[in-house]
Amino acid sequence: MTNLAQNLTTAARDHGDRPAVRLDELVLSYDQLLDGARRVTALLKSKGVGPGDRVGLVLPNVPPFPVLFYGALAAGAVVVPMNPLLKAREVQYYLEDSGASVVFAWEAMADEAGKAASTVGIDCIPVEADGFLELLARHEPDDEVVDRDDDDTVVLLYTSGTTGQPKGAELTHHNLATNASTSAETLVELSDEDVVMGCLPLFHCFGLTCGLNAAVTAGACLTLIPRFDAKKALEVIGRDKVTVFEGVPTMYAGMLHVEDAASFDVSSLRTCISGGSAMPVEVMKKFEEQFGCIVLEGYGLSETSPVASFNRPDLERKPGSIGVPVRGVEMKLVDDEGKDTPDGEVGEIAIRGENVMKGYWGREEATQEAIPDGWFRSGDMAKQDEDGYFFIVDRKKDLIIRGGYNVYPREVEEALYEHEAVAEVAVVGVPHDDLGEEVGAAVALKAGQKVSEDELREFAKERLAAYKYPRHLWIVEELPKGPTGKILRREVSAPEGDDA
């Protein structure tokens, strides 16, 4: 049996009374986490949810997330995690595309998710801090863990290219189980004595695999922060004796900028892991000096579960590098034809191994394009040195990474195109000191139409999650185009004085 939920059963058997998940004063032991998950399994079965059915989760980093996640997995269901900042229009798309049977939504998100669910015609179950235990108490624990095959889908993680709507990357039980054990055993060397900082969103692959699933694999404790706050993170490290910190570069920069950062006790930290976007070498150096611990940088994508390469603790570390492929994974650089690039030259990272997704949900053409020959094309351009270490040079795709969140230009453009006055839009990243990039939009209006930049910004804000809408928006006469009339995003830049 391959069901990823079995990891929780094993952890509860071996470490039942040890803390599994913590949020400030609330602590769930492994026994309690398993009991809650088993009640969720019973709840889902009572609603007719079974193997292969999709279950939406719209929750921040709160203890009900892992309870619902493992409960759904044990029932054989496929989890569709969603960013709790999404608006009803965005949630509706995920529910419709995945064919979800039911969605669970956290208190503040239940309104938007509820609107989406009623439009689609499915149940939205609100998850409230006080009412969640009451909800679970209505169901007797169901200890069955449904048999699944290695290649059965366990989560649909929505990701998007620069064109079209987001696509659901189908990650299998084998994908997530092997990537979690690789993270726990060889990258972080986790044990049941460790406390892992859970400030990376659990709805995102980095937080789900390297945080939750790796911690459960090792019987470690995951201490949660629902929304990242640098000062709070430093307080929690001291309070809970955090040994492993996992974050994106903006989190590291944020902690460095905390007033009186040196006064916080971070002596328990032994390893810090960075991913999500390239860590500026200066930030890494300053963080290590300030907090006296080592930062190891890795690389991966939702489609690769996510870890593909890493600066391993037992090998030489090269700042600025994304390291070498992890256990069970191969990486190489290819040109546009898929041929290996000559030594020392820039090529697109191609990945093959136990971490690569099964494909995009319901999109055979897109899957074939992404994995034409068994090697997943990442869209990231890199160089490789003589020791086999990879160094990212640039992104082939136009993805914007804002504070560790992926923003796909096409999604933002689609929202702005819904405005009757808009003729053309190009969304680009605008450099930002703290966030890495901010979202910028150049808009050309239809002839004779008038609308202010502020109005357009508000229009987008109503339709997009808070991290996606363009803080920078400027109106132009026309957008730069290539010979075929295609808008050239790479030639669009923010007006002078409009950079962040």
Coordinates of N, CA, C and O in Angstrom, one line a residue, residues 169-172 174-180 182 205 209 299-309 325-331 350-359 371 374 376:
A169 N -1.4 20.5 -11.6 CA -0.3 19.5 -11.7 C -0.7 18.3 -10.8 O -1.0 18.4 -9.6
E170 N -0.7 17.1 -11.5 CA -1.1 15.9 -10.7 C 0.1 15.2 -10.1 O 0.9 14.6 -10.8
L171 N 0.2 15.4 -8.8 CA 1.3 14.8 -8.0 C 0.8 13.5 -7.4 O -0.4 13.4 -6.9
T172 N 1.6 12.4 -7.5 CA 1.1 11.1 -7.1 C 1.6 10.8 -5.6 O 2.4 11.5 -5.1
H174 N 3.5 8.4 -4.8 CA 4.9 8.1 -4.9 C 5.7 9.4 -5.0 O 6.7 9.6 -4.3
N175 N 5.2 10.4 -5.8 CA 5.9 11.7 -5.9 C 6.1 12.3 -4.5 O 7.2 12.7 -4.1
L176 N 5.0 12.5 -3.8 CA 5.1 13.2 -2.5 C 5.8 12.4 -1.4 O 6.5 13.0 -0.6
A177 N 5.6 11.1 -1.4 CA 6.2 10.3 -0.3 C 7.7 10.3 -0.5 O 8.4 10.5 0.5
T178 N 8.2 10.1 -1.7 CA 9.6 10.1 -1.9 C 10.3 11.5 -1.7 O 11.3 11.6 -1.1
N179 N 9.6 12.5 -2.1 CA 10.2 13.8 -2.0 C 10.2 14.2 -0.5 O 11.1 14.9 0.0
A180 N 9.2 13.8 0.2 CA 9.1 14.1 1.7 C 10.2 13.4 2.4 O 10.9 13.9 3.3
T182 N 13.0 12.2 1.1 CA 14.3 12.8 0.7 C 14.6 14.1 1.5 O 15.7 14.3 2.0
C205 N 3.5 23.8 -2.6 CA 4.2 22.6 -2.6 C 5.4 22.6 -1.6 O 5.7 21.6 -1.0
T209 N 5.4 19.7 1.2 CA 6.3 18.6 1.2 C 7.4 18.8 2.3 O 7.6 17.9 3.1
Y299 N 16.0 24.1 -5.1 CA 15.3 24.5 -6.3 C 14.2 23.5 -6.7 O 14.5 22.3 -6.5
G300 N 13.1 23.9 -7.1 CA 12.1 23.0 -7.6 C 10.8 23.7 -8.0 O 10.8 25.0 -7.9
L301 N 9.9 23.0 -8.5 CA 8.6 23.6 -8.9 C 7.5 22.7 -8.4 O 7.7 21.5 -8.0
S302 N 6.2 23.2 -8.5 CA 5.1 22.4 -8.1 C 5.1 21.1 -8.9 O 4.8 20.0 -8.4
E303 N 5.5 21.1 -10.2 CA 5.5 20.0 -11.0 C 6.5 18.9 -10.6 O 6.5 17.8 -11.1
T304 N 7.5 19.3 -9.7 CA 8.5 18.4 -9.3 C 8.4 18.1 -7.8 O 9.4 17.7 -7.2
S305 N 7.3 18.3 -7.2 CA 6.9 17.8 -5.8 C 7.5 18.5 -4.6 O 7.2 18.0 -3.5
P306 N 8.2 19.5 -4.5 CA 8.8 20.3 -5.5 C 10.3 20.1 -5.6 O 10.9 20.6 -6.6
V307 N 11.0 19.5 -4.6 CA 12.5 19.6 -4.6 C 13.2 18.8 -5.8 O 12.9 17.6 -5.9
A308 N 14.0 19.5 -6.5 CA 14.7 18.9 -7.6 C 16.2 18.9 -7.3 O 16.9 18.0 -7.6
S309 N 16.7 20.0 -6.8 CA 18.1 20.1 -6.5 C 18.3 20.9 -5.2 O 17.4 21.6 -4.7
P325 N 21.3 17.8 -8.2 CA 20.1 17.0 -8.1 C 20.0 16.2 -6.8 O 21.0 15.7 -6.3
V326 N 18.8 16.1 -6.2 CA 18.6 15.3 -5.0 C 18.5 13.8 -5.4 O 18.4 13.5 -6.6
R327 N 18.5 13.0 -4.4 CA 18.4 11.5 -4.6 C 17.1 11.2 -5.4 O 16.0 11.7 -5.2
G328 N 17.3 10.3 -6.4 CA 16.2 9.9 -7.2 C 15.8 10.8 -8.4 O 14.8 10.7 -9.0
V329 N 16.7 11.8 -8.6 CA 16.4 12.9 -9.6 C 17.6 13.1 -10.5 O 18.7 13.2 -10.0
E330 N 17.3 13.3 -11.7 CA 18.4 13.8 -12.7 C 18.0 15.1 -13.2 O 16.8 15.4 -13.4
M331 N 19.0 15.9 -13.5 CA 18.8 17.2 -14.1 C 19.9 17.4 -15.2 O 21.0 17.0 -15.1
A350 N 16.1 20.7 -17.5 CA 15.1 19.5 -17.7 C 15.3 18.6 -16.6 O 16.5 18.3 -16.1
I351 N 14.2 18.0 -16.1 CA 14.3 17.2 -14.9 C 13.6 15.9 -15.1 O 12.5 15.8 -15.7
R352 N 14.2 14.8 -14.6 CA 13.6 13.5 -14.7 C 13.8 12.7 -13.4 O 14.8 12.9 -12.7
G353 N 12.8 12.0 -13.0 CA 12.9 11.2 -11.7 C 11.6 11.0 -11.0 O 10.5 11.3 -11.5
E354 N 11.8 10.5 -9.8 CA 10.6 10.1 -9.0 C 9.8 11.3 -8.5 O 8.7 11.1 -8.0
N355 N 10.3 12.5 -8.7 CA 9.5 13.7 -8.2 C 8.7 14.3 -9.3 O 7.9 15.2 -9.0
V356 N 8.8 13.9 -10.5 CA 8.1 14.6 -11.7 C 6.7 14.1 -11.7 O 6.3 13.0 -11.7
M357 N 5.8 15.1 -11.8 CA 4.3 14.9 -11.8 C 3.9 13.9 -12.9 O 4.6 13.7 -13.9
K358 N 2.7 13.4 -12.7 CA 2.1 12.5 -13.7 C 1.7 13.3 -14.9 O 1.8 12.8 -16.0
G359 N 1.3 14.5 -14.7 CA 0.9 15.3 -15.9 C 0.0 16.4 -15.4 O -0.2 16.6 -14.2
I371 N 6.5 17.6 -20.9 CA 7.3 16.4 -20.7 C 7.3 15.6 -22.0 O 6.7 14.5 -22.1
G374 N 9.9 12.4 -21.5 CA 10.3 11.9 -20.1 C 11.0 12.8 -19.3 O 11.2 12.6 -18.1
F376 N 11.0 16.6 -17.8 CA 10.1 17.8 -17.6 C 10.9 19.1 -17.9 O 12.0 19.3 -17.4

